[in-house]
Coordinates of C-alpha atoms in Angstrom, one line a residue:
Chain A
M108 CA -12.0 30.9 -7.0
K109 CA -12.9 34.4 -8.2
S110 CA -15.7 34.6 -5.5
L111 CA -13.5 33.3 -2.8
S112 CA -10.7 35.7 -3.6
K113 CA -13.0 38.6 -3.7
A114 CA -14.6 37.7 -0.4
A115 CA -11.1 37.4 1.2
E116 CA -10.1 40.8 -0.1
T117 CA -13.4 42.4 1.1
F118 CA -12.5 41.2 4.6
G119 CA -9.1 42.8 4.4
A120 CA -6.8 39.9 3.4
V121 CA -3.5 41.0 1.9
V122 CA -2.4 38.9 -1.1
R123 CA 1.3 38.6 -1.8
L124 CA 2.0 37.1 -5.2
D125 CA 5.4 35.7 -6.3
T126 CA 6.3 35.1 -2.6
A127 CA 7.4 31.6 -1.7
A128 CA 7.4 30.7 2.0
E129 CA 10.6 28.9 3.0
R130 CA 10.4 28.3 6.7
L131 CA 8.4 28.9 9.9
I132 CA 9.4 31.1 12.7
I133 CA 8.8 29.8 16.3
D134 CA 9.2 31.7 19.5
S135 CA 10.8 30.4 22.7
G136 CA 7.6 28.8 23.7
R137 CA 7.5 26.8 20.4
R138 CA 4.6 28.8 19.1
V139 CA 4.6 29.5 15.3
V140 CA 4.7 33.3 15.0
G141 CA 5.6 33.9 11.4
V142 CA 7.2 32.8 8.1
V143 CA 10.4 33.6 6.2
A144 CA 9.8 33.9 2.5
R145 CA 11.5 34.8 -0.8
Q146 CA 10.1 37.5 -2.9
Y147 CA 12.0 38.5 -6.1
G148 CA 15.3 37.3 -4.6
Q149 CA 14.8 39.2 -1.4
T150 CA 14.2 37.5 2.0
V151 CA 11.0 38.8 3.6
T152 CA 9.5 37.9 7.0
V153 CA 5.8 38.0 7.9
R154 CA 4.6 38.2 11.5
A155 CA 1.6 36.0 12.2
R156 CA -0.2 37.2 15.3
K157 CA -2.9 34.6 15.3
G158 CA -1.4 31.7 13.4
V159 CA -0.1 30.3 10.1
V160 CA -2.4 28.3 7.9
L161 CA -0.4 26.1 5.4
C162 CA -2.4 25.5 2.3
A163 CA 0.2 24.9 -0.4
G164 CA -0.7 21.6 -2.1
G165 CA 0.8 18.2 -1.9
F166 CA 4.3 16.8 -2.9
I167 CA 4.0 15.2 -6.3
F168 CA 6.7 17.4 -7.7
N169 CA 9.2 16.7 -4.9
D170 CA 11.3 13.9 -6.3
S171 CA 13.0 13.0 -3.0
M172 CA 9.7 12.8 -1.1
I173 CA 8.2 10.7 -3.9
A174 CA 11.2 8.3 -3.8
D175 CA 10.7 7.9 -0.1
Y176 CA 6.9 7.6 0.1
L177 CA 5.5 6.7 -3.3
P178 CA 8.3 5.1 -5.4
D179 CA 5.7 3.6 -7.7
C180 CA 5.0 7.2 -9.0
L181 CA 8.5 7.1 -10.6
E182 CA 7.4 5.2 -13.7
N183 CA 4.5 5.6 -16.2
A184 CA 2.9 8.4 -14.2
S185 CA 1.8 11.8 -15.3
K186 CA 2.4 14.0 -12.3
T187 CA -0.7 16.2 -11.9
G188 CA -0.7 19.6 -10.2
T189 CA 1.5 22.7 -10.4
D190 CA 5.3 23.0 -9.9
Y191 CA 4.5 24.4 -6.5
D192 CA 3.2 21.0 -5.3
D193 CA 6.7 20.5 -4.1
G194 CA 5.9 19.5 -0.5
R195 CA 7.6 22.6 1.0
A196 CA 4.8 23.3 3.4
I197 CA 4.9 19.7 4.7
R198 CA 8.6 19.9 5.2
M199 CA 8.5 23.3 6.8
A200 CA 6.0 21.9 9.4
Q201 CA 8.0 18.7 9.9
A202 CA 11.0 20.9 10.7
V203 CA 9.1 22.2 13.7
G204 CA 8.0 18.7 14.8
A205 CA 4.8 18.1 12.8
A206 CA 3.6 14.5 12.1
V207 CA 2.6 13.3 8.7
Q208 CA 0.0 10.7 7.8
N209 CA -1.1 8.6 4.8
M210 CA 2.0 9.6 2.8
G211 CA 1.9 6.4 0.7
S212 CA -1.5 7.1 -0.9
S213 CA -2.1 8.8 -4.2
E214 CA -4.9 9.6 -6.7
I215 CA -4.5 7.2 -9.6
S216 CA -6.6 8.1 -12.7
T217 CA -8.1 5.5 -15.0
P218 CA -5.8 4.6 -17.9
V219 CA -8.7 4.5 -20.4
A220 CA -11.8 6.5 -21.2
M221 CA -14.6 5.4 -18.8
A222 CA -17.1 5.5 -21.7
I223 CA -15.5 2.6 -23.4
A224 CA -14.3 0.8 -20.2
A225 CA -17.8 0.4 -18.7
P226 CA -19.3 -1.9 -21.4
S227 CA -16.0 -3.8 -21.9
V228 CA -14.2 -6.5 -20.0
L229 CA -11.0 -5.6 -18.1
V230 CA -8.6 -8.5 -17.5
D231 CA -5.1 -8.9 -16.1
G232 CA -2.4 -11.1 -17.6
T233 CA -4.1 -14.3 -16.4
G234 CA -7.1 -13.5 -18.5
Q235 CA -9.2 -13.0 -15.3
R236 CA -11.4 -9.9 -14.4
Y237 CA -10.5 -7.9 -11.3
I238 CA -13.1 -5.1 -11.1
N239 CA -16.5 -3.9 -12.2
E240 CA -15.6 -2.0 -15.4
D241 CA -18.0 0.8 -14.6
A242 CA -16.2 1.6 -11.3
Y243 CA -15.3 5.1 -10.4
G244 CA -12.2 6.2 -12.4
G245 CA -10.0 6.4 -9.3
R246 CA -10.8 2.9 -8.2
L247 CA -10.4 1.5 -11.7
G248 CA -7.0 3.3 -11.9
L249 CA -5.7 2.0 -8.6
A250 CA -6.8 -1.6 -9.3
S251 CA -5.3 -1.5 -12.9
R252 CA -2.1 0.1 -11.9
Q253 CA -1.4 -2.5 -9.2
R254 CA -1.7 -5.2 -11.9
R255 CA 0.2 -3.4 -14.7
R256 CA 3.4 -5.6 -14.6
N257 CA 1.2 -8.7 -14.9
G258 CA -0.7 -7.2 -17.8
V259 CA -3.9 -5.1 -18.1
F260 CA -6.1 -5.5 -21.2
L261 CA -9.4 -3.9 -22.1
V262 CA -11.4 -6.4 -24.2
F263 CA -14.5 -5.3 -26.2
D264 CA -16.2 -5.9 -29.5
E265 CA -17.0 -4.0 -32.7
H266 CA -20.4 -3.1 -31.3
I267 CA -18.9 -1.4 -28.2
H268 CA -16.3 0.4 -30.3
T269 CA -18.8 1.7 -32.8
D270 CA -21.0 2.9 -30.0
Y271 CA -18.1 4.7 -28.4
L272 CA -17.0 6.4 -31.6
A273 CA -20.6 7.5 -32.2
V274 CA -20.8 9.1 -28.7
R275 CA -17.4 10.7 -29.1
E276 CA -18.5 12.0 -32.6
R277 CA -21.7 13.4 -31.1
L278 CA -20.1 15.1 -28.1
G279 CA -16.8 16.1 -29.6
V280 CA -13.5 14.7 -28.4
E281 CA -13.1 17.4 -25.8
S282 CA -16.5 16.9 -24.2
I283 CA -16.4 13.1 -24.0
S284 CA -12.9 13.1 -22.5
A285 CA -14.1 15.6 -19.9
L286 CA -17.1 13.5 -19.3
A287 CA -14.9 10.5 -19.0
A288 CA -12.8 12.3 -16.4
N289 CA -9.8 11.5 -18.5
R290 CA -8.8 14.7 -20.1
I291 CA -5.3 13.6 -21.1
M292 CA -5.8 10.4 -22.9
P293 CA -9.3 9.2 -24.0
R294 CA -7.5 6.2 -25.4
A295 CA -9.6 3.9 -27.4
T296 CA -7.6 2.7 -30.3
P297 CA -7.5 -1.1 -30.4
T298 CA -4.1 -2.7 -30.1
W299 CA -5.4 -5.9 -31.6
V300 CA -8.6 -6.9 -33.6
C301 CA -9.4 -10.6 -33.9
E302 CA -12.1 -12.9 -35.1
T303 CA -11.8 -15.2 -32.0
I304 CA -10.8 -14.8 -28.4
S305 CA -8.3 -17.6 -28.9
E306 CA -6.4 -15.3 -31.4
L307 CA -6.6 -12.5 -28.9
E308 CA -5.1 -14.7 -26.2
E309 CA -2.2 -15.5 -28.5
S310 CA -1.6 -11.8 -29.5
A311 CA -1.7 -10.6 -25.9
G312 CA 0.2 -13.5 -24.4
I313 CA -2.7 -14.5 -22.2
P314 CA -2.7 -18.2 -21.3
A315 CA -4.7 -20.2 -24.0
G316 CA -8.2 -20.9 -22.8
S317 CA -8.2 -18.6 -19.8
L318 CA -9.6 -15.4 -21.5
E319 CA -12.1 -17.6 -23.4
T320 CA -13.3 -19.1 -20.1
T321 CA -13.6 -15.5 -18.6
I322 CA -15.6 -14.2 -21.7
D323 CA -17.8 -17.3 -21.8
L324 CA -18.8 -16.9 -18.1
Y325 CA -19.2 -13.1 -18.6
N326 CA -21.4 -13.6 -21.6
K327 CA -23.5 -16.2 -20.0
F328 CA -24.5 -13.9 -17.2
A329 CA -24.5 -10.7 -19.3
A330 CA -27.2 -12.2 -21.5
K331 CA -29.3 -12.3 -18.3
G332 CA -28.3 -8.8 -17.3
E333 CA -26.2 -10.1 -14.4
D334 CA -22.7 -9.8 -13.2
P335 CA -22.5 -11.9 -10.0
L336 CA -18.7 -11.6 -9.9
F337 CA -18.3 -7.8 -9.8
H338 CA -21.8 -6.4 -9.9
K339 CA -21.5 -4.1 -12.9
E340 CA -24.7 -2.2 -13.5
P341 CA -27.1 -4.1 -15.9
R342 CA -27.2 -1.2 -18.4
W343 CA -23.5 -1.9 -19.3
L344 CA -24.0 -5.7 -19.6
R345 CA -24.1 -7.2 -23.1
P346 CA -22.4 -10.4 -24.3
L347 CA -19.3 -9.7 -26.4
R348 CA -19.5 -11.1 -30.0
S349 CA -16.9 -11.5 -32.8
P350 CA -15.1 -9.5 -34.1
F351 CA -13.3 -8.7 -30.9
A352 CA -10.7 -6.0 -30.0
A353 CA -8.5 -5.2 -27.1
I354 CA -6.3 -2.4 -25.9
D355 CA -3.0 -3.3 -24.3
L356 CA -2.8 -1.1 -21.2
R357 CA 0.6 -2.4 -19.9
D358 CA 2.4 0.8 -20.7
A359 CA -0.6 3.1 -20.0
N360 CA 0.1 6.4 -18.3
Y361 CA -1.7 7.2 -15.1
R362 CA -2.3 10.7 -13.8
M363 CA -1.3 10.9 -10.1
F364 CA -1.1 13.3 -7.2
T365 CA -0.4 12.8 -3.6
L366 CA -3.0 12.4 -0.8
G367 CA -0.9 12.3 2.4
G368 CA 0.3 15.3 4.3
L369 CA 0.3 16.9 7.8
R370 CA -1.6 15.3 10.6
V371 CA -4.4 17.7 11.6
R372 CA -7.4 18.0 13.8
P373 CA -10.8 18.8 12.1
S374 CA -10.0 22.4 13.3
G375 CA -6.9 22.4 11.0
E376 CA -4.5 22.4 14.0
V377 CA -1.3 20.6 13.1
L378 CA -0.3 17.8 15.5
D379 CA 3.3 16.8 16.4
L380 CA 4.7 13.3 16.7
D381 CA 3.2 12.9 20.1
G382 CA -0.3 13.9 19.0
F383 CA -0.2 17.4 20.6
E384 CA -1.1 20.6 18.8
I385 CA 1.8 22.8 17.6
P386 CA 0.6 26.2 18.8
G387 CA -0.2 28.7 16.0
L388 CA 0.1 26.1 13.2
Y389 CA -2.7 25.0 10.9
A390 CA -2.9 23.2 7.6
A391 CA -5.6 22.5 5.0
G392 CA -6.1 21.1 1.5
R393 CA -3.5 18.6 0.1
T394 CA -0.9 19.9 2.6
S395 CA -2.9 18.0 5.2
A396 CA -3.7 14.3 5.2
G397 CA -7.4 15.3 5.1
I398 CA -10.3 13.2 4.0
P399 CA -9.0 10.6 1.4
A400 CA -7.4 7.4 2.6
T401 CA -6.4 4.8 0.0
N402 CA -8.6 6.2 -2.8
Y403 CA -9.4 9.6 -4.1
V404 CA -12.8 10.9 -5.3
S405 CA -13.1 14.0 -7.4
G406 CA -13.6 17.1 -5.4
I407 CA -12.3 15.9 -2.1
S408 CA -9.3 18.3 -2.3
L409 CA -11.7 21.2 -2.9
G410 CA -13.4 20.3 0.3
D411 CA -10.1 19.8 2.2
G412 CA -9.1 23.2 1.0
T413 CA -12.3 25.2 1.4
F414 CA -14.2 23.6 4.2
F415 CA -11.2 22.7 6.4
G416 CA -9.4 25.9 5.3
R417 CA -12.3 28.0 6.6
A418 CA -12.3 26.0 9.8
A419 CA -8.5 26.6 10.2
G420 CA -8.9 30.3 9.5
T421 CA -11.8 30.6 12.0
H422 CA -10.0 28.7 14.7
A423 CA -6.8 30.9 14.2
A424 CA -8.8 34.1 14.2
T425 CA -10.7 33.4 17.4
S426 CA -7.8 31.9 19.3
N427 CA -6.8 33.7 22.5
T428 CA -3.3 34.5 21.6
G429 CA -3.3 37.8 19.7
Chain B
M101 CA 22.7 -15.1 20.1
K102 CA 24.8 -16.9 22.7
S103 CA 27.9 -16.7 20.5
L104 CA 27.3 -13.1 19.6
S105 CA 26.7 -12.1 23.2
K106 CA 29.9 -13.8 24.3
A107 CA 31.9 -12.2 21.6
A108 CA 30.6 -8.8 22.6
E109 CA 31.5 -9.3 26.3
T110 CA 35.0 -10.6 25.3
F111 CA 35.6 -7.3 23.6
G112 CA 34.5 -5.4 26.7
A113 CA 30.9 -4.5 26.0
V114 CA 29.0 -3.7 29.1
V115 CA 25.4 -5.1 29.2
R116 CA 22.7 -3.2 31.1
L117 CA 19.6 -5.3 31.6
D118 CA 16.2 -3.9 32.6
T119 CA 17.2 -0.6 31.3
A120 CA 14.9 1.2 28.9
A121 CA 16.3 4.1 26.8
E122 CA 13.9 7.0 26.8
R123 CA 15.5 9.8 24.8
L124 CA 18.7 10.9 23.1
I125 CA 21.0 13.6 24.3
I126 CA 22.4 16.0 21.8
D127 CA 25.1 18.6 22.2
S128 CA 25.0 22.2 21.0
G129 CA 26.4 21.0 17.6
R130 CA 23.4 18.6 17.2
R131 CA 25.7 15.5 17.7
V132 CA 24.1 12.6 19.6
V133 CA 26.3 12.2 22.7
G134 CA 24.3 9.9 25.0
V135 CA 20.9 8.5 26.1
V136 CA 18.6 9.0 29.1
A137 CA 17.2 5.7 30.3
R138 CA 15.0 4.3 33.1
Q139 CA 16.4 1.5 35.3
Y140 CA 14.3 0.2 38.2
G141 CA 12.5 3.5 38.5
Q142 CA 15.6 5.6 38.4
T143 CA 16.7 7.9 35.6
V144 CA 20.2 7.0 34.4
T145 CA 22.3 8.7 31.7
V146 CA 24.9 7.0 29.5
R147 CA 27.6 9.0 27.8
A148 CA 28.3 7.9 24.2
R149 CA 31.7 9.1 23.1
K150 CA 31.6 7.5 19.6
G151 CA 27.9 7.2 18.9
V152 CA 24.6 5.6 19.7
V153 CA 23.4 2.6 17.7
L154 CA 19.6 2.1 18.0
C155 CA 18.7 -1.5 17.6
A156 CA 15.4 -1.9 19.4
G157 CA 13.0 -3.6 17.0
G158 CA 10.0 -2.2 15.2
F159 CA 6.7 -0.7 16.3
I160 CA 4.1 -3.4 16.0
F161 CA 3.2 -2.8 19.7
N162 CA 2.8 0.9 19.5
D163 CA -1.0 1.4 18.9
S164 CA -0.7 5.0 18.0
M165 CA 2.0 4.4 15.3
I166 CA 0.1 1.4 14.0
A167 CA -3.1 3.6 13.7
D168 CA -1.1 6.2 11.7
Y169 CA 1.0 3.9 9.4
L170 CA -0.6 0.5 9.3
P171 CA -4.3 0.8 10.2
D172 CA -4.9 -2.5 8.5
C173 CA -3.0 -4.2 11.4
L174 CA -5.9 -3.2 13.8
E175 CA -8.1 -6.2 12.8
N176 CA -7.5 -10.0 12.5
A177 CA -3.8 -9.6 13.1
S178 CA -1.6 -11.4 15.6
K179 CA 1.1 -8.9 16.5
T180 CA 4.4 -10.7 16.4
G181 CA 7.4 -9.6 18.5
T182 CA 8.0 -8.6 22.0
D183 CA 6.3 -5.9 24.1
Y184 CA 9.5 -3.8 23.5
D185 CA 8.7 -3.5 19.8
D186 CA 7.0 -0.3 20.8
G187 CA 8.7 2.0 18.3
R188 CA 10.5 4.0 21.0
A189 CA 13.9 4.0 19.3
I190 CA 12.2 5.3 16.1
R191 CA 10.4 8.1 18.0
M192 CA 13.6 9.0 20.0
A193 CA 15.4 9.5 16.7
Q194 CA 12.5 11.4 15.1
A195 CA 12.6 13.7 18.0
V196 CA 16.1 14.8 16.9
G197 CA 15.1 15.1 13.3
A198 CA 15.4 11.6 11.8
A199 CA 13.5 10.6 8.7
V200 CA 11.5 7.4 8.5
Q201 CA 10.9 5.2 5.4
N202 CA 8.6 2.4 4.3
M203 CA 6.4 2.7 7.4
G204 CA 3.3 1.3 5.7
S205 CA 4.9 -2.1 5.1
S206 CA 4.6 -5.2 7.2
E207 CA 5.3 -8.9 7.2
I208 CA 2.1 -10.7 6.7
S209 CA 2.2 -14.5 7.4
T210 CA 0.2 -17.1 5.4
P211 CA -3.2 -17.8 6.9
V212 CA -3.0 -21.5 6.3
A213 CA -0.3 -24.2 6.5
M214 CA 1.8 -24.1 3.3
A215 CA 1.9 -27.9 3.1
I216 CA -1.8 -28.0 2.3
A217 CA -1.9 -24.7 0.4
A218 CA 0.6 -25.7 -2.2
P219 CA -1.4 -28.6 -3.9
S220 CA -4.8 -26.7 -3.4
V221 CA -6.5 -23.9 -5.3
L222 CA -6.8 -20.5 -3.6
V223 CA -9.6 -18.3 -4.8
D224 CA -11.2 -15.0 -3.8
G225 CA -14.9 -14.3 -3.5
T226 CA -15.3 -14.2 -7.3
G227 CA -14.1 -17.8 -7.5
Q228 CA -11.0 -16.7 -9.3
R229 CA -7.4 -17.6 -8.4
Y230 CA -5.0 -14.8 -7.6
I231 CA -1.6 -16.4 -6.8
N232 CA 0.5 -19.6 -7.3
E233 CA -0.5 -21.5 -4.2
D234 CA 3.1 -22.7 -3.6
A235 CA 4.3 -19.1 -3.2
Y236 CA 6.5 -18.1 -0.3
G237 CA 4.3 -17.6 2.8
G238 CA 4.8 -13.9 3.1
R239 CA 3.7 -13.3 -0.5
L240 CA 0.7 -15.6 -0.1
G241 CA -0.2 -13.8 3.2
L242 CA 0.0 -10.3 1.6
A243 CA -2.1 -11.3 -1.4
S244 CA -4.7 -13.2 0.7
R245 CA -5.0 -10.4 3.3
Q246 CA -5.6 -7.8 0.6
R247 CA -8.6 -9.9 -0.6
R248 CA -10.0 -11.0 2.8
R249 CA -13.1 -8.7 2.7
N250 CA -14.0 -10.1 -0.7
G251 CA -13.5 -13.7 0.4
V252 CA -10.6 -16.0 0.5
F253 CA -11.1 -19.8 0.1
L254 CA -8.7 -22.7 0.0
V255 CA -10.2 -25.4 -2.2
F256 CA -8.9 -29.0 -2.2
D257 CA -10.0 -32.6 -2.4
E258 CA -10.0 -35.7 -0.2
H259 CA -6.7 -36.8 -1.7
I260 CA -4.9 -33.6 -0.8
H261 CA -6.4 -33.6 2.7
T262 CA -5.4 -37.3 3.3
D263 CA -1.9 -36.6 2.1
Y264 CA -1.6 -33.6 4.4
L265 CA -2.8 -35.5 7.4
A266 CA -0.4 -38.3 6.6
V267 CA 2.6 -35.9 6.5
R268 CA 1.4 -34.2 9.6
E269 CA 1.0 -37.6 11.4
R270 CA 4.5 -38.6 10.3
L271 CA 6.3 -35.4 11.3
G272 CA 4.2 -34.5 14.3
V273 CA 2.1 -31.4 14.5
E274 CA 4.9 -29.3 15.9
S275 CA 7.3 -30.2 13.1
I276 CA 5.0 -29.7 10.2
S277 CA 3.8 -26.4 11.5
A278 CA 7.4 -25.3 11.9
L279 CA 8.1 -26.6 8.4
A280 CA 5.1 -24.7 7.2
A281 CA 6.5 -21.5 8.7
N282 CA 3.2 -21.1 10.4
R283 CA 3.7 -22.0 14.0
I284 CA 0.5 -20.4 15.4
M285 CA -2.2 -22.0 13.2
P286 CA -1.5 -25.0 11.0
R287 CA -5.1 -24.7 10.0
A288 CA -6.4 -27.4 7.8
T289 CA -9.9 -28.4 9.0
P290 CA -12.4 -28.1 6.1
T291 CA -15.2 -25.6 6.6
W292 CA -17.2 -27.4 4.0
V293 CA -17.1 -30.8 2.3
C294 CA -19.1 -31.3 -0.9
E295 CA -19.7 -33.8 -3.7
T296 CA -19.7 -31.1 -6.3
I297 CA -18.1 -27.7 -6.9
S298 CA -21.5 -26.3 -7.5
E299 CA -22.5 -27.2 -3.9
L300 CA -19.3 -25.5 -2.7
E301 CA -20.1 -22.4 -4.6
E302 CA -23.5 -22.2 -2.8
S303 CA -22.0 -22.9 0.6
A304 CA -19.3 -20.3 0.3
G305 CA -21.4 -17.7 -1.5
I306 CA -19.3 -17.8 -4.6
P307 CA -21.2 -16.9 -7.8
A308 CA -22.6 -20.0 -9.4
G309 CA -20.5 -21.3 -12.2
S310 CA -17.4 -19.2 -11.5
L311 CA -15.5 -21.6 -9.2
E312 CA -16.5 -24.4 -11.5
T313 CA -15.0 -22.5 -14.4
T314 CA -11.8 -21.9 -12.4
I315 CA -11.5 -25.5 -11.3
D316 CA -12.2 -26.9 -14.9
L317 CA -9.5 -24.7 -16.3
Y318 CA -7.1 -25.5 -13.5
N319 CA -7.7 -29.3 -13.9
K320 CA -7.3 -29.2 -17.7
F321 CA -3.8 -27.8 -17.3
A322 CA -2.9 -29.6 -14.1
A323 CA -3.5 -32.9 -16.0
K324 CA -0.7 -31.8 -18.3
G325 CA 1.5 -30.6 -15.4
E326 CA 1.0 -27.0 -16.4
D327 CA -0.2 -23.8 -14.6
P328 CA 0.0 -21.1 -17.3
L329 CA -1.9 -18.6 -15.2
F330 CA 0.4 -18.5 -12.1
H331 CA 3.2 -21.0 -12.8
K332 CA 2.9 -23.2 -9.8
E333 CA 5.6 -25.9 -9.7
P334 CA 4.6 -29.1 -11.6
R335 CA 5.1 -31.3 -8.5
W336 CA 2.0 -29.6 -6.8
L337 CA -0.2 -29.9 -9.9
R338 CA -2.9 -32.6 -9.9
P339 CA -6.5 -32.2 -11.0
L340 CA -9.0 -31.9 -8.1
R341 CA -11.6 -34.6 -7.9
S342 CA -14.8 -35.1 -5.9
P343 CA -15.3 -35.1 -2.9
F344 CA -14.1 -31.5 -2.6
A345 CA -13.5 -29.5 0.6
A346 CA -12.7 -25.9 1.3
I347 CA -11.5 -23.8 4.2
D348 CA -13.1 -20.4 4.6
L349 CA -10.2 -18.0 5.3
R350 CA -12.3 -14.8 5.6
D351 CA -11.7 -14.5 9.3
A352 CA -8.2 -16.0 9.3
N353 CA -5.7 -14.4 11.6
Y354 CA -2.4 -13.2 10.1
R355 CA 0.8 -12.8 12.0
M356 CA 2.3 -9.4 11.4
F357 CA 5.2 -7.2 12.3
T358 CA 6.5 -3.9 11.0
L359 CA 9.1 -3.4 8.3
G360 CA 9.5 0.4 8.2
G361 CA 11.8 2.4 10.3
L362 CA 14.6 5.0 10.4
R363 CA 16.2 6.0 7.1
V364 CA 19.8 4.9 7.2
R365 CA 22.8 4.6 5.0
P366 CA 24.4 1.1 4.5
S367 CA 26.8 2.3 7.2
G368 CA 23.9 2.5 9.7
E369 CA 24.1 6.3 9.8
V370 CA 20.7 7.8 10.5
L371 CA 19.6 10.5 8.0
D372 CA 17.4 13.5 8.7
L373 CA 14.5 14.9 6.7
D374 CA 16.9 16.6 4.3
G375 CA 19.0 13.5 3.7
F376 CA 22.0 14.5 5.9
E377 CA 23.5 12.3 8.6
I378 CA 22.7 13.1 12.2
P379 CA 26.2 13.0 13.8
G380 CA 26.7 10.2 16.2
L381 CA 23.4 8.4 15.5
Y382 CA 23.1 4.9 14.0
A383 CA 20.3 2.3 13.6
A384 CA 20.0 -1.3 12.6
G385 CA 17.6 -4.2 12.6
R386 CA 13.8 -3.4 12.5
T387 CA 14.5 0.0 14.0
S388 CA 15.8 0.9 10.5
A389 CA 13.9 0.6 7.2
G390 CA 16.6 -1.8 6.1
I391 CA 16.3 -4.4 3.3
P392 CA 12.6 -5.3 3.0
A393 CA 10.3 -3.2 0.9
T394 CA 6.7 -4.4 0.4
N395 CA 7.4 -8.0 1.3
Y396 CA 9.3 -9.8 4.0
V397 CA 11.4 -12.9 3.6
S398 CA 12.3 -15.0 6.6
G399 CA 15.7 -14.0 8.0
I400 CA 15.9 -10.5 6.6
S401 CA 15.6 -9.0 10.1
L402 CA 18.5 -11.1 11.3
G403 CA 20.6 -9.7 8.5
D404 CA 19.4 -6.2 9.2
G405 CA 20.4 -6.7 12.8
T406 CA 23.7 -8.5 12.5
F407 CA 25.2 -7.4 9.2
F408 CA 24.1 -3.8 9.4
G409 CA 24.5 -3.7 13.2
R410 CA 28.1 -4.7 12.8
A411 CA 28.6 -2.1 10.1
A412 CA 27.1 0.6 12.3
G413 CA 29.2 -0.4 15.3
T414 CA 32.4 -0.4 13.2
H415 CA 31.5 3.0 11.7
A416 CA 30.9 4.5 15.1
A417 CA 34.0 2.9 16.6
T418 CA 36.3 4.2 13.9
S419 CA 34.7 7.7 13.6
N420 CA 37.0 10.6 14.3
T421 CA 35.1 12.1 17.2
G422 CA 36.3 10.4 20.3

């Protein structure tokens, strides 16, 4: 950010801090020609000769938009971002006719540290697996969250837990949680510890026999370094042995932020409901729908902000409308 | 419909056939005061003294809206409705500032006749069950469609198939398919017939041992009239016995139509992006977001059209703006 800010200033960009854009100004030809903003209680206007590039984050902190587009975010979710991810840039653009896209999608973080999830077995309330436990955190988060009302349990054994504690000890809590891409909650304290899977089924309210069946099948293949059901990498495959443990993830908290936003061309030009460009209006970063669709992958927002932000700035600067 | 039409005419409603509304007319105070329409190639305008009630279906036949909101509808989907479910009423309202809601939801029909699904075992590509097979068709359709890329297989035995054919014979194909709420494709021709589950696993590409495990567990409980995993009704529970059969539902076609639409109050008043009523504008039926959220239940659209359509008409007729 330091390098980017410095480069912008070198090229003559003027930075206005503590200034919140409130609405766009359009001329009689529907071209966006400026913004109205608030600065220390005063209304200020800014003339935009070439165009306005909206790059103001998503809408995770706008309760009314969340209720409309992502009602699932209203419970057991840690909203991730800054207070300024209030959707204002999206609404400002919608007020001049912009279309939105993909508003129902969100990043959903893993509810458990990846370092202990990978060698374990993740099952839902029926005692059945639903994903390769070494999946990318965002995929594991989405799949787990969809099942949370039906039960989500991470099942492991003493061996896995001891290994995890040793790694955590060696790297320090801070580092492993960072490594695990789960900075808020590297949760790994067993909810139940049992001698048999049958006891675990009873404790967790999983139908008798079903988790046992799942673990037997998992173990049979794990012993051969195989996972034909979900194709987990062989290095994480090892049969689970007594004593067993499980973490109840039904009330786990998920870090979430929004992925949808304004409909844009790769040039950053914002499109209206009919698919035409709104002259002078651009968007980038999480204000735009951008690259991610149903799933997030770490870093995509940086690309949506920098790569497409640069494209938008370049397009605006070289447009023939000065 | 006949009774409703007659009642409307009795009360003086004027019906204009072959007339397609194209856009709304607003006055300087942003009140909706009429519509512009096309009738036999001519442009006609209609003055609305009390209000305009939009009741023109959903948007399943608007390819651009489908690409934006329901891209999953682009493959293996039978669009259900009339050509006029083109989203025009939703777009007309959006053009005057209306908000939309729940645009990513759709009805998804069952891919197989319910009469054969209920006593069978439905598994995905891992050989695991994912729903009670006697679930309502719309729920079964949604859950199956989400898994179609990973494989969806209906597993049954000769006994179930014979029973199904007998019922179909007795009622006639037409009736049973209507009963099954699956008028397009009462599909029940086995893709594979096998002596053992192991052969079936090989034919379907299901990991060896996993479907066997699932069927063993299912049979063990079915013999006791129980389904602790998904709570199917006891009357459908009977252990499956050789010879077995399965239908490959990976390329099954699903009937779909849209559930989202304009954001309305229970009075039918259409709301704008800020949550305020747009004066003089109402919506009902599938043009509004209405009652259904993630799932459809047969008849909801009738309620959204009649009950809330009546509320909208009443509200418009008694408004103080004649």
